[in-house]
XYZ file of C-alpha atoms in Angstrom:
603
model
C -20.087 -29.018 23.844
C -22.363 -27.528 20.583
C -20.351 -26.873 17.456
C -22.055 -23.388 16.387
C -22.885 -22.989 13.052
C -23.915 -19.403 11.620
C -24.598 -17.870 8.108
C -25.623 -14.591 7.501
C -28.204 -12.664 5.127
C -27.400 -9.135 4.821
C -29.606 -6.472 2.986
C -28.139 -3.015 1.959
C -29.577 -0.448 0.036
C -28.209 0.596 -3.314
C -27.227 4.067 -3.378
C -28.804 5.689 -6.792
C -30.843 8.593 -8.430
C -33.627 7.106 -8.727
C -35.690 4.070 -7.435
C -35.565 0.293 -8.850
C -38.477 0.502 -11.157
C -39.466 3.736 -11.313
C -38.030 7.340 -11.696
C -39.007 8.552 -7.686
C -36.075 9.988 -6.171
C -33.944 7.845 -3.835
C -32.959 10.139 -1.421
C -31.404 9.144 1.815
C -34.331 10.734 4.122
C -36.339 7.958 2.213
C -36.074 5.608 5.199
C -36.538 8.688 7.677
C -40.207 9.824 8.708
C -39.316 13.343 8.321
C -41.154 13.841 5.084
C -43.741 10.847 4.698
C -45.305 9.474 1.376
C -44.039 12.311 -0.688
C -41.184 10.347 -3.154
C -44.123 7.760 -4.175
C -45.340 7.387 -7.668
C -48.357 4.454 -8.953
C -45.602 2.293 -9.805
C -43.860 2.159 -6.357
C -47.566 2.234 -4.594
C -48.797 -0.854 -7.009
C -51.028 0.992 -8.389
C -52.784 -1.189 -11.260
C -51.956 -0.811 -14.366
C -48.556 0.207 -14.189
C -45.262 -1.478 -15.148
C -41.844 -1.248 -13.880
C -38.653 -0.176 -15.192
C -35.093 -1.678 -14.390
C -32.908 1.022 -12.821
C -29.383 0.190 -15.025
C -27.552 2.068 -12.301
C -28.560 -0.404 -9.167
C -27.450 -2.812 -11.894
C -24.010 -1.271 -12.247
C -24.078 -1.123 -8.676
C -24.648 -4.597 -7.942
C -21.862 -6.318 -10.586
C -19.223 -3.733 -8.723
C -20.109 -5.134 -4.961
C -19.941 -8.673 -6.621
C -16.770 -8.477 -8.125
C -15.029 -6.650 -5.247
C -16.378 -9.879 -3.335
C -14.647 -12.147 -6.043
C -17.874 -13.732 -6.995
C -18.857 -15.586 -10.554
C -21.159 -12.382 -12.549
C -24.147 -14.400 -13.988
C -24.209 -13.461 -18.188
C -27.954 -14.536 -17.883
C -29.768 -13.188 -15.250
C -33.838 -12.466 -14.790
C -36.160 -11.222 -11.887
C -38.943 -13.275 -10.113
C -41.863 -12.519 -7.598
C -41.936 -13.239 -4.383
C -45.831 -13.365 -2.769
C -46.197 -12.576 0.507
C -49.003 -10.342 1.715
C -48.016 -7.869 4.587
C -48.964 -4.314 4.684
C -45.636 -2.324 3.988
C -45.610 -4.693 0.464
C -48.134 -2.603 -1.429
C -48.000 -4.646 -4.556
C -49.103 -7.912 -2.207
C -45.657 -9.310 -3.698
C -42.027 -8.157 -4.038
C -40.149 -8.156 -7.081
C -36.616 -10.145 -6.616
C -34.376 -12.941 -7.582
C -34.443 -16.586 -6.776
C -32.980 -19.119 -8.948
C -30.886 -16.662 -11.396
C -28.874 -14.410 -9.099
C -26.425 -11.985 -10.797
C -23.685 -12.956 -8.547
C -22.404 -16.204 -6.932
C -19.916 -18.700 -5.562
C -17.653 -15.418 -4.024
C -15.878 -15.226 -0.927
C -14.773 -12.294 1.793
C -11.662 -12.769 3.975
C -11.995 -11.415 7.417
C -9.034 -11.209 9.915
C -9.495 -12.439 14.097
C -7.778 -10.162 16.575
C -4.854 -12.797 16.897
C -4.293 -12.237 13.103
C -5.293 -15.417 11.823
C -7.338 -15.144 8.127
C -10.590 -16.891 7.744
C -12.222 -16.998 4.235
C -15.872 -16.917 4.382
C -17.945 -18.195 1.121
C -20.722 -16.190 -0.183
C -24.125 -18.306 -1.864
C -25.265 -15.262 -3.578
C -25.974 -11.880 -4.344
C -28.710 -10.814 -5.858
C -31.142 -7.445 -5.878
C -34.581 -6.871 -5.145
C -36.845 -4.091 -4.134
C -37.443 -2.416 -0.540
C -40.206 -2.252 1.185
C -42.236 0.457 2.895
C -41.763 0.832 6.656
C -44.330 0.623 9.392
C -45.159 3.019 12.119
C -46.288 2.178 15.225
C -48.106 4.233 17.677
C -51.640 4.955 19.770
C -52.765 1.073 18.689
C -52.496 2.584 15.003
C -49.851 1.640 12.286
C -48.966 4.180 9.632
C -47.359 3.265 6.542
C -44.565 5.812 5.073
C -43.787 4.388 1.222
C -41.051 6.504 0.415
C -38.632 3.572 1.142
C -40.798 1.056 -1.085
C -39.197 0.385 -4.473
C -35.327 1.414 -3.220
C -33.281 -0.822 -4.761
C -32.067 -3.349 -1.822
C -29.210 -5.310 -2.576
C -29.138 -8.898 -0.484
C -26.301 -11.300 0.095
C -26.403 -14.575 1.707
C -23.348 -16.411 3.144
C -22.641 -19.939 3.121
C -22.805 -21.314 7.065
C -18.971 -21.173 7.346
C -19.346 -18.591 10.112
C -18.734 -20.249 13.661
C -18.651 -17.231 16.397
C -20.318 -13.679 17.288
C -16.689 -12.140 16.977
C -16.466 -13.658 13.093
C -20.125 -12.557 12.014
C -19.550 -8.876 13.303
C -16.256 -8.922 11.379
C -17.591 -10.120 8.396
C -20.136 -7.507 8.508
C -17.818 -4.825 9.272
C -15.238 -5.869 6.450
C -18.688 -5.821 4.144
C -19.886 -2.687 5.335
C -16.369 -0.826 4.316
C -16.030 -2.335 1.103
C -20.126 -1.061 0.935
C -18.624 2.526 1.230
C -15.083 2.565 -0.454
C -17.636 1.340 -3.576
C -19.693 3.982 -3.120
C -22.630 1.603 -3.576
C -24.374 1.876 -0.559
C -24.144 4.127 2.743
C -24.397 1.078 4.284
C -25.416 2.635 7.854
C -26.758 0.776 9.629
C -28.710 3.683 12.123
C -30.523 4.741 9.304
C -31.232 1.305 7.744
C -29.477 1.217 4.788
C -28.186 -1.870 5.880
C -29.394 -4.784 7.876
C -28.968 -7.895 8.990
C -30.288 -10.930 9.874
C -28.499 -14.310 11.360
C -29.144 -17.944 10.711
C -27.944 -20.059 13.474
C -28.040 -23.361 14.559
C -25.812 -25.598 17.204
C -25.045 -29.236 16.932
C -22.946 -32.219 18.444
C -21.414 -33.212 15.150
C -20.784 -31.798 11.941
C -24.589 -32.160 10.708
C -26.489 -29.024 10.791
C -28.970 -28.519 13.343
C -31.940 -27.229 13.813
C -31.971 -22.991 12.033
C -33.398 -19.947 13.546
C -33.347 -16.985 12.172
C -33.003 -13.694 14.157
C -34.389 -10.845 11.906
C -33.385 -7.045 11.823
C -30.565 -6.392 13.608
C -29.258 -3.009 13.148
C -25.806 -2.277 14.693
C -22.874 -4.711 15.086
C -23.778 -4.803 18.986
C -26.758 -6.252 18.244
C -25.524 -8.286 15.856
C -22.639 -9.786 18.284
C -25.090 -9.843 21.414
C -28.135 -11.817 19.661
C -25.752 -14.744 18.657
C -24.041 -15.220 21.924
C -27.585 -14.976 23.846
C -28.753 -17.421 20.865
C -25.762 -19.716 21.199
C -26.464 -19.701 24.952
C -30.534 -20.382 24.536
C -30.327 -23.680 21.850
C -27.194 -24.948 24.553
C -29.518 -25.334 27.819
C -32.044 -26.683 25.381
C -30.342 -29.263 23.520
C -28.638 -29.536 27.276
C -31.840 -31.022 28.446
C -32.793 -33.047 25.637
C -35.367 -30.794 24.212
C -35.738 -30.010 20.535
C -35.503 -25.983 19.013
C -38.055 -25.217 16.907
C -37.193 -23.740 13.160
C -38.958 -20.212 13.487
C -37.826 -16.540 12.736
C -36.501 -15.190 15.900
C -36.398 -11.039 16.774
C -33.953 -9.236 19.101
C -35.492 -7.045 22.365
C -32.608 -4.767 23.276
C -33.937 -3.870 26.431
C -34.578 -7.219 28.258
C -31.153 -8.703 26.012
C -33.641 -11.579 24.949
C -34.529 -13.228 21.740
C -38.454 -12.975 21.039
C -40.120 -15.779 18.332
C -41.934 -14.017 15.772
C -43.310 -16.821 13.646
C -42.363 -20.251 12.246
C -40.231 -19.932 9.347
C -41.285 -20.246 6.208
C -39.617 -22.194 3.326
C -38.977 -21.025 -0.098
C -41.913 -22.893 -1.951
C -44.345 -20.917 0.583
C -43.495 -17.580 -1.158
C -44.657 -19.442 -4.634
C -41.931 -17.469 -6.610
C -42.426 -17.586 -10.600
C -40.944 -15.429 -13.351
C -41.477 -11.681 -13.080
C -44.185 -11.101 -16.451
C -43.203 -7.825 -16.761
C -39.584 -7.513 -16.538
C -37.069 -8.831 -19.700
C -34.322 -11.054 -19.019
C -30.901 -9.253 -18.078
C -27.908 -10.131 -20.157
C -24.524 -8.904 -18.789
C -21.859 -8.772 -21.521
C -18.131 -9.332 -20.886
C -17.306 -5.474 -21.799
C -20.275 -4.139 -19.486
C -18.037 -6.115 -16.772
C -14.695 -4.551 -17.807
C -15.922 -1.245 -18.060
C -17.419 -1.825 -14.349
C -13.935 -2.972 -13.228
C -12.520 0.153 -14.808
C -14.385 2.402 -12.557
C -13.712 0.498 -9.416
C -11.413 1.856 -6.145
C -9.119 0.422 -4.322
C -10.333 -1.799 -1.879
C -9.918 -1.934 1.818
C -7.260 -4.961 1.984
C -5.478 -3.824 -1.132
C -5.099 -0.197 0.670
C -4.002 -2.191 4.001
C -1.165 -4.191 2.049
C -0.020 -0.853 -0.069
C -0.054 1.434 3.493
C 2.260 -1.404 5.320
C 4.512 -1.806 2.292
C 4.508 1.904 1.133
C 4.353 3.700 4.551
C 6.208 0.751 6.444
C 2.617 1.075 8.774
C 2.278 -1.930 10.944
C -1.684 -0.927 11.769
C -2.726 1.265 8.699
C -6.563 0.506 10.074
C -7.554 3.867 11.347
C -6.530 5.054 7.704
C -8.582 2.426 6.046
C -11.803 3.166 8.360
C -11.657 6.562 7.904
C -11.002 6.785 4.020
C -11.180 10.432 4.253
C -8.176 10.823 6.936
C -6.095 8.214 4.801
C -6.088 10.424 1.616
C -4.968 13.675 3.499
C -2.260 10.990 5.295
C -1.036 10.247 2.051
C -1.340 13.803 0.721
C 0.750 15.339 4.037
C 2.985 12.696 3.697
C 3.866 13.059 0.240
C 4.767 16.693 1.124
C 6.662 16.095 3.988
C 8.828 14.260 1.524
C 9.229 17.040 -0.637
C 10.202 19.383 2.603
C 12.472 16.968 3.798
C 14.389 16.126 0.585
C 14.732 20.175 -0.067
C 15.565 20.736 3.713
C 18.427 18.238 3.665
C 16.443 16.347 6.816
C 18.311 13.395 7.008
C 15.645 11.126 8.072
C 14.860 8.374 6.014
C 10.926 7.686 4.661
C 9.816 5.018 7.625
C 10.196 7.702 10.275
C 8.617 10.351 8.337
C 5.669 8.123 7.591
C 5.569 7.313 11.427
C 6.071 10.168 12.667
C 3.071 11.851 10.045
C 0.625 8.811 11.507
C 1.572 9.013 15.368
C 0.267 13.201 14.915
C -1.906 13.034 12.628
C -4.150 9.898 15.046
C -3.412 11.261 18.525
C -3.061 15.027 18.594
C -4.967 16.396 15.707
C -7.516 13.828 16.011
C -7.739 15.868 19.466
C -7.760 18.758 18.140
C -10.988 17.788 16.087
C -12.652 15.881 18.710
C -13.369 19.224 19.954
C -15.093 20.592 16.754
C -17.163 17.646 15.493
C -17.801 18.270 11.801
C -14.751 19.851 10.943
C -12.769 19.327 7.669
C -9.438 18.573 8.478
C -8.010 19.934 5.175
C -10.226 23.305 5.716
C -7.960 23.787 9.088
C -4.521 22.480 8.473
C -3.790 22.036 4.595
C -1.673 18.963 3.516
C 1.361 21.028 2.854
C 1.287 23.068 5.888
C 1.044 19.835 7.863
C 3.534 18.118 5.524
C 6.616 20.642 7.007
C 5.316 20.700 10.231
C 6.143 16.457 10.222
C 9.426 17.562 8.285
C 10.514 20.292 11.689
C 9.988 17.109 13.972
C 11.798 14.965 11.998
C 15.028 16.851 11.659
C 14.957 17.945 15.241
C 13.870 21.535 14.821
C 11.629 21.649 17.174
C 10.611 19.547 20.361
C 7.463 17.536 21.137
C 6.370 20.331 23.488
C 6.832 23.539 21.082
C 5.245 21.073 18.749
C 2.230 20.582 20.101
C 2.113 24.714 20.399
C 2.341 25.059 16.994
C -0.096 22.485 15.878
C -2.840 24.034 18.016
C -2.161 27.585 16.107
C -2.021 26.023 12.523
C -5.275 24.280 13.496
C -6.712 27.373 14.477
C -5.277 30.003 12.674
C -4.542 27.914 9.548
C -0.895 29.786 9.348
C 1.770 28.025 8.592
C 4.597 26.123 10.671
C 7.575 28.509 9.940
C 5.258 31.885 11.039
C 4.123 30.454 13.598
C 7.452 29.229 14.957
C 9.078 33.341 14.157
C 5.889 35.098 15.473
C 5.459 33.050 18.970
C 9.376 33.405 19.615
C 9.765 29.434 19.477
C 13.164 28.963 17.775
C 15.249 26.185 19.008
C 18.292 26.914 21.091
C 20.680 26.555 19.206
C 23.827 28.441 21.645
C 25.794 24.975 23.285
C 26.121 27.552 26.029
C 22.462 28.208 26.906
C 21.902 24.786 26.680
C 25.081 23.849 28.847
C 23.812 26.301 31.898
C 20.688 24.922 31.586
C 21.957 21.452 31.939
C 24.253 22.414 34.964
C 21.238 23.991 37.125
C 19.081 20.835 36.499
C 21.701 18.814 38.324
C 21.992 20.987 40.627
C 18.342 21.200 41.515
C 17.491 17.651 41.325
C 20.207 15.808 43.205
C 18.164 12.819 44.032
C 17.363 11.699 40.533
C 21.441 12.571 39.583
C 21.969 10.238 42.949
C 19.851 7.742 41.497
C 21.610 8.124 37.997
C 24.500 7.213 39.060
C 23.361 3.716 40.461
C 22.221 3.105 37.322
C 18.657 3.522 37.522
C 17.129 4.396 33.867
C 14.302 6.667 34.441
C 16.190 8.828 36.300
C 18.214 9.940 33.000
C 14.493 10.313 31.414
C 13.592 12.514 34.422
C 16.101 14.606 34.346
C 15.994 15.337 30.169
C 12.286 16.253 31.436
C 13.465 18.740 33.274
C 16.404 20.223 30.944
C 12.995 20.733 28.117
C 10.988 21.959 30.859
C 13.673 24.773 31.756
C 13.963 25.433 28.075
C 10.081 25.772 27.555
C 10.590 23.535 24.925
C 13.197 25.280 22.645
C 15.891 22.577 23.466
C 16.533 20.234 20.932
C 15.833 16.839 23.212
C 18.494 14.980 21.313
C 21.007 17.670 21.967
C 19.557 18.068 25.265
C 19.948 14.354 26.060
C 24.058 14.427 25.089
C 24.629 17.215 26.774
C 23.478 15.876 30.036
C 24.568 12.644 29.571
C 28.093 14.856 29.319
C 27.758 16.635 32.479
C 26.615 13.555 34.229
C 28.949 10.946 33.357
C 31.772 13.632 34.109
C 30.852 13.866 37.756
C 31.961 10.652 38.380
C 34.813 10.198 40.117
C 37.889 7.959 39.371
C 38.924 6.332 42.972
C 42.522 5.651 43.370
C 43.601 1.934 42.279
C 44.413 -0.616 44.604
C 44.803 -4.641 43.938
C 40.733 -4.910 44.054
C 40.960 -3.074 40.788
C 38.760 -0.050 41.738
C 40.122 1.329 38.526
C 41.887 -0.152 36.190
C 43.435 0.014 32.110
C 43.737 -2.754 29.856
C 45.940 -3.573 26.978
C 46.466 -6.384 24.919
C 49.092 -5.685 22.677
C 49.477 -8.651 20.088
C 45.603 -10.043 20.666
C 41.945 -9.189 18.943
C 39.816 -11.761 21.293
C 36.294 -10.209 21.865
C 37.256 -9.992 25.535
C 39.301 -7.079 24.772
C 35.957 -5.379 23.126
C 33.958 -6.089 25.709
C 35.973 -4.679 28.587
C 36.262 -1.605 25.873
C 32.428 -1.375 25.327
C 32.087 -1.227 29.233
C 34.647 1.403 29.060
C 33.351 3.620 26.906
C 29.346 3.183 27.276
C 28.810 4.896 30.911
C 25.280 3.763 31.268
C 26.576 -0.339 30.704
C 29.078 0.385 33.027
C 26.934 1.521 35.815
C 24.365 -1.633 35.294
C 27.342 -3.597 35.612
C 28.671 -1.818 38.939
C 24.788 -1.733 40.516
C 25.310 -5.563 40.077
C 22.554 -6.423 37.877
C 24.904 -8.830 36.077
C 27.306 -11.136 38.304
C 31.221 -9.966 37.284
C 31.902 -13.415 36.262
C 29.237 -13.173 33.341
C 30.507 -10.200 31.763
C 30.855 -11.367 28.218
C 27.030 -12.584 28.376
C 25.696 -9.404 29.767
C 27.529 -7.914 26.716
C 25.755 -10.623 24.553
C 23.530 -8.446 22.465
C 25.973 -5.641 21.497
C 27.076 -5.204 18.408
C 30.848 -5.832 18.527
C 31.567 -4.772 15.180
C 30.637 -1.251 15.774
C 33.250 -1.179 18.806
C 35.898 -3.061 16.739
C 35.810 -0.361 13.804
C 37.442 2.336 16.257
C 40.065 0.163 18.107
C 43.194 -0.709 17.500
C 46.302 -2.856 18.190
C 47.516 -0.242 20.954
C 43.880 1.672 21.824
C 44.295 1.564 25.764
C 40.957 0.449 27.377
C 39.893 2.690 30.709
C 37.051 1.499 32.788
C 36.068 3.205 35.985
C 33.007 3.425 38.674
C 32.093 5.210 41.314
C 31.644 2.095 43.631
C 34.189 -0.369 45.148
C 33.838 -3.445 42.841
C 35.955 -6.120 42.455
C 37.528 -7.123 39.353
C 39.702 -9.786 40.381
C 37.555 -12.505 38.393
C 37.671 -10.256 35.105
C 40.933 -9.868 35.656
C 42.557 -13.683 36.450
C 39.432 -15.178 33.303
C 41.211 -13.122 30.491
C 44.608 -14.402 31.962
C 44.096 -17.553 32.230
C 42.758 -17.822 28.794
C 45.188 -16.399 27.701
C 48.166 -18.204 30.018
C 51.523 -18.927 28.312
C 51.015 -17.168 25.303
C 52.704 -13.923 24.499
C 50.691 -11.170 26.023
C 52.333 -9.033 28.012
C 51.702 -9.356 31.640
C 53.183 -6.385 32.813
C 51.516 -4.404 30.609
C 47.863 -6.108 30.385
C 46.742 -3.790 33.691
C 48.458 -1.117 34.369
C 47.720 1.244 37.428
C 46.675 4.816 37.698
C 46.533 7.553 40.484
C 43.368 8.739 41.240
C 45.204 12.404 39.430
C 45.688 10.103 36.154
C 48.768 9.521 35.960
C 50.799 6.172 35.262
C-alpha cells in the first residue's frame, strides 16, 4: 500500500481593465479565437524597445485573494524573469515572481462528504503574466496574442493533499472564493483558470518520486488524472521499477496520462531580477483599505445561512450567489407578510419552507427558460407572500404550485392570482365534511386498511380528500376532519371479562400507568398499532416510551375517567392484573378501577 502525496499549482486569470504591463484591453474573449491578435500592443508582443507598466489593479486583486486565503501579505515584494523560449512567450521570457511572492504561509479549509474539515497549507501566491495560446491545425501552428500579458495569478499548495476527492474540493472551494471576490471568472471552459497536479506515491512518509500533470481544465479531469496517476506509479513501484520525474499531460479520450518532457528545475529557468520593473512596497493602510472592500466569503455565508435561516445545507445558496441574495431578499419579505398577516409560524419554517420552493419548483420553472432572471419573473416581494399563504395554511401544495407557474409567467401577484383563477380555500366545515364522507365511501379498502392500523392508508386517503377539493382544502383541516369521520366509525363491542372494552379509574393515584392507558385512550392511531399487535400487551408502558407524558398529564385529573376501545377482540387481562398487582393492598378502589359498559354506553 502507497501513501499518495499531492500538491497542487493553480493559475487563474485576474479579472481587470487592462493588461499586466500595458494598457490593451483584457477582455474575456481574450482567450477565445473569435477575434485573433487584435488587443496586442509592442509591449505585450516584446517588441524592443518597450517597457512595461505594473497594472495597480491586478495588484489590488491579488492582496484580496491572499487575504481571503489567510495568507502573510509580503510589505516588500519585486518581479523576476523567468527564461524559457517557446513560441506563445513572445518576449523569449516571462515576467513573474520567484523568491519575493506577495503572499505566503496561508491556508484553505475544505470539507469531505462525511463532514470532516481538512486544512490545506498554501506555499505561495504570487502573479505573473499570461501567455499567448497556440493553434493547431493542417501541420501549421498559429499564434493568437491577445491572451499574452493578462495578468495570471498562480498559487501553489503545500503537498498536504492525499486523494482525487480532496484536490477537486480544494479547487472547487478556490474557484468560489475566485468569484464571490470578483477577482477572477475563474472558469475553467474558457481558461481563466487551470490547473496542474504534482503527485507522487511512497511506502513511508518520505516523498517520492514527482510528476507533474499539466493543464487540466475541469474538475473531471482534474479528479480522473490523479486516480489514473495514483493507479500508474502503484503497478510500477509494484514491480520494483523506478518513475521518472517528468511533466505528465492528460488525453481525455484514451483516459491516459501522456509524458511530455522531463521536468525541469527552478535553476533551469535562470530567474534574476526584472531590470525594468521597481520594487513593490505594500503599506499597512493599502491592506486595510483592501479588506474594506472585501465580501463575504463562502464559509462565512455558510455559517450565517445555518445560524440565521436555521439551513442545515445552505450550499445551493452559496454556489449560486445570485439565487442566495434573492433567498434572502424573499425571505426577508415573507417576514414582513407574515408578521402583518398574523401567520403564526415561527422564522425556521418560513425560511424552510422559502428554500424547499425556491430549489425544487422554481428552479423548474427556470430549467425550462435557460437565461432567465429570476427577479425579472417573480419579484422578491411577490414571492415573499406567496411563502407567507403556505405557511399559514391558505393555500395547499397543489393550488400552490398553480399559482407559482402564473406569477412566473405572468409576473402577477399571489393574491390576484388566487381571486382571478377561483382558488380560494374552502373554508365551509360543511363542504369539507361531504367531501370527507364520499372519500370513505369510495375507497373502502384503504378505510379497511386504516383501521388495522396501517399508516399510509391515512396518507392515501387525505390524497384523495385534496384531490376531490382540486386543491382548495386546507390539508391540515382536511387531515382532522378525516381523522374525525374515521376514528368515529369504529365500533365499541360489548364488554365481557376479556376486556373488549373497558374504563379505568384510579381515584387516589398519579402513577404513569394511569397516563399511559389514557394516551392509548385518547390517541386512535396508538391505539390501533397496539390492537394490530405490533407491540406485545405486556409491554405497553415501553411502546408508550417516547411520548411525552407531560402533555397528557396537563389535561387529567384526579377523577378524569380513562375509555379505551378497538375494533378487534384483544385481551387485556395482562394490562389489567400488572396495574393491580402493583398496586395490591393499597387503597385503590377495586370496584371501581374497571368498570363495565354496554356496547349502548351505558354503566
Amino acid at each position: 500500500m502507497f501513501k499518495t502525496t499531492i500538491g497542487l499549482e493553480i493559475h487563474f486569470e485576474a479579472k481587470t481593465r487592462s493588461k499586466m504591463f500595458c494598457s490593451c484591453p483584457n477582455e474575456e474573449w481574450n482567450a477565445l479565437e473569435e477575434k485573433p491578435n487584435t488587443n496586442i500592443c509592442p509591449v505585450c508582443t516584446g517588441q524592443p524597445g518597450t517597457l512595461p507598466v505594473i497594472n495597480e489593479e491586478a495588484i489590488n486583486k491579488i492582496v484580496m485573494t491572499g487575504l481571503a486565503l489567510n495568507c502573510e501579505i509580503a510589505p516588500e515584494s519585486k518581479f523576476d524573469r523567468k527564461n524559457y523560449f517557446y513560441p506563445d512567450l513572445p518576449k523569449g521570457y516571462q515576467i513573474s515572481q520567484y523568491d519575493l511572492p506577495l503572499c505566503k504561509n496561508g491556508y484553505l479549509d475544505i470539507v469531505s462528504d462525511s463532514g470532516k474539515t481538512k486544512r490545506i497549507r498554501i506555499n505561495r501566491v504570487h502573479m505573473e503574466e499570461d501567455t499567448a495560446k497556440l493553434y493547431h491545425a493542417d501541420n501549421k501552428t498559429l499564434v493568437d496574442f491577445n491572451r499574452a500579458g493578462v495578468p495570471l495569478i498562480e498559487l501553489v499548495t503545500e503537498p498536504d493533499i492525499n486523494s482525487a476527492e480532496e484536490a477537486k474540493r480544494f479547487c472547487q472551494e478556490l474557484q468560489l472564493i475566485l468569484k464571490y471576490l470578483d477577482v477572477s471568472g475563474a472558469n475553467m471552459e474558457k481558461g481563466q483558470m487551470r490547473c496542474e497536479v504534482n503527485i507522487s506515491l511512497s511506502k513511508d512518509e518520505n516523498l517520492g518520486t514527482k510528476v507533474e500533470i499539466k493543464n487540466l481544465n475541469s474538475f473531471k479531469t482534474l479528479e480522473k488524472s490523479i486516480e489514473y496517476e495514483i493507479k500508474r506509479q502503484s503497478e510500477l513501484l509494484s514491480k520494483g521499477e523506478k518513475v521518472i520525474q517528468e511533466t505528465m499531460g492528460w488525453d481525455d479520450d484514451k483516459g491516459v496520462t501522456v509524458s511530455q518532457r522531463e521536468k525541469e528545475s527552478a535553476h533551469e529557468y535562470r530567474y534574476f531580477p526584472e531590470p525594468d520593473l521597481p520594487p513593490l512596497m505594500i503599506t499597512a493602510e493599502m491592506i486595510d483599505l483592501i479588506k474594506s472592500h472585501m465580501p463575504e466569503l463562502p464559509e462565512d455565508k455558510r455559517k450565517r445561512f445555518k445560524n440565521e435561516y436555521c439551513l442545515e445545507n445552505p450550499e445551493i445558496f452559496i454556489r449560486d450567489p445570485v439565487l442566495g441574495e434573492y433567498f434572502e431578499k424573499a425571505v426577508s419579505e415573507s417576514y414582513c407578510w407574515a408578521e402583518d398577516k398574523g401567520c403564526n409560524k415561527d422564522k425556521k419554517e418560513i425560511s424552510r419552507i422559502c428554500a424547499n420552493y425556491l430549489t425544487t419548483d422554481l428552479q423548474h420553472l427556470l430549467k425550462n427558460e435557460p437565461g432567465a432572471v429570476i427577479e425579472n419573473k417573480i419579484t422578491p416581494e411577490n414571492f415573499g407572500e406567496f411563502i407567507c399563504l403556505i405557511a399559514d395554511d391558505k393555500i395547499s401544495s397543489k393550488i400552490a404550485k398553480i399559482i407559482l407557474e402564473e406569477m412566473y409567467n405572468t409576473g402577477k401577484d399571489p393574491s390576484h392570482i388566487i381571486e382571478d383563477r377561483g382558488l380560494v380555500e374552502i373554508k365551509d366545515e360543511g363542504e369539507i365534511e361531504k367531501i370527507v364522507k364520499e372519500v370513505i365511501e369510495e375507497n373502502e379498502k384503504a378505510v379497511e386498511d386504516y383501521k388495522k392500523g396501517k399508516e399510509n392508508s391515512f396518507t392515501f386517503l387525505v390524497g384523495q380528500v385534496m384531490a376531490k377539493s382540486k386543491g382548495k382544502a386546507n390539508p391540515q383541516k382536511a387531515g382532522e376532519r378525516l381523522k374525525r369521520e374515521l376514528d368515529a366509525s369504529i365500533p365499541a363491542y360489548k364488554v365481557d371479562r376479556n376486556y373488549d372494552f373497558f374504563i379505568a379509574r384510579f381515584v387516589n393515584f398519579f402513577e404513569d400507568d394511569v397516563y399511559y392507558i389514557y394516551i392509548l385512550a385518547t390517541e386512535p392511531f396508538l391505539m390501533r398499532k397496539f390492537n394490530s399487535n405490533k407491540i406485545s400487551n405486556n409491554d405497553f408502558q415501553n411502546f408508550c416510551k417516547d411520548v411525552d407524558i407531560e402533555k397528557y398529564k396537563n389535561n387529567f385529573n384526579k377523577k378524569h375517567q380513562i375509555i379505551c376501545f378497538c375494533n378487534e377482540r384483544i385481551d387485556y387481562s395482562s394490562i389489567y392484573n400488572s396495574i393491580n398487582n402493583k398496586y395490591a393492598g393499597s387503597e385503590v378502589d377495586e370496584k371501581n378501577s374497571f368498570i363495565e359498559y354496554r356496547e349502548d354506553g351505558e354503566q
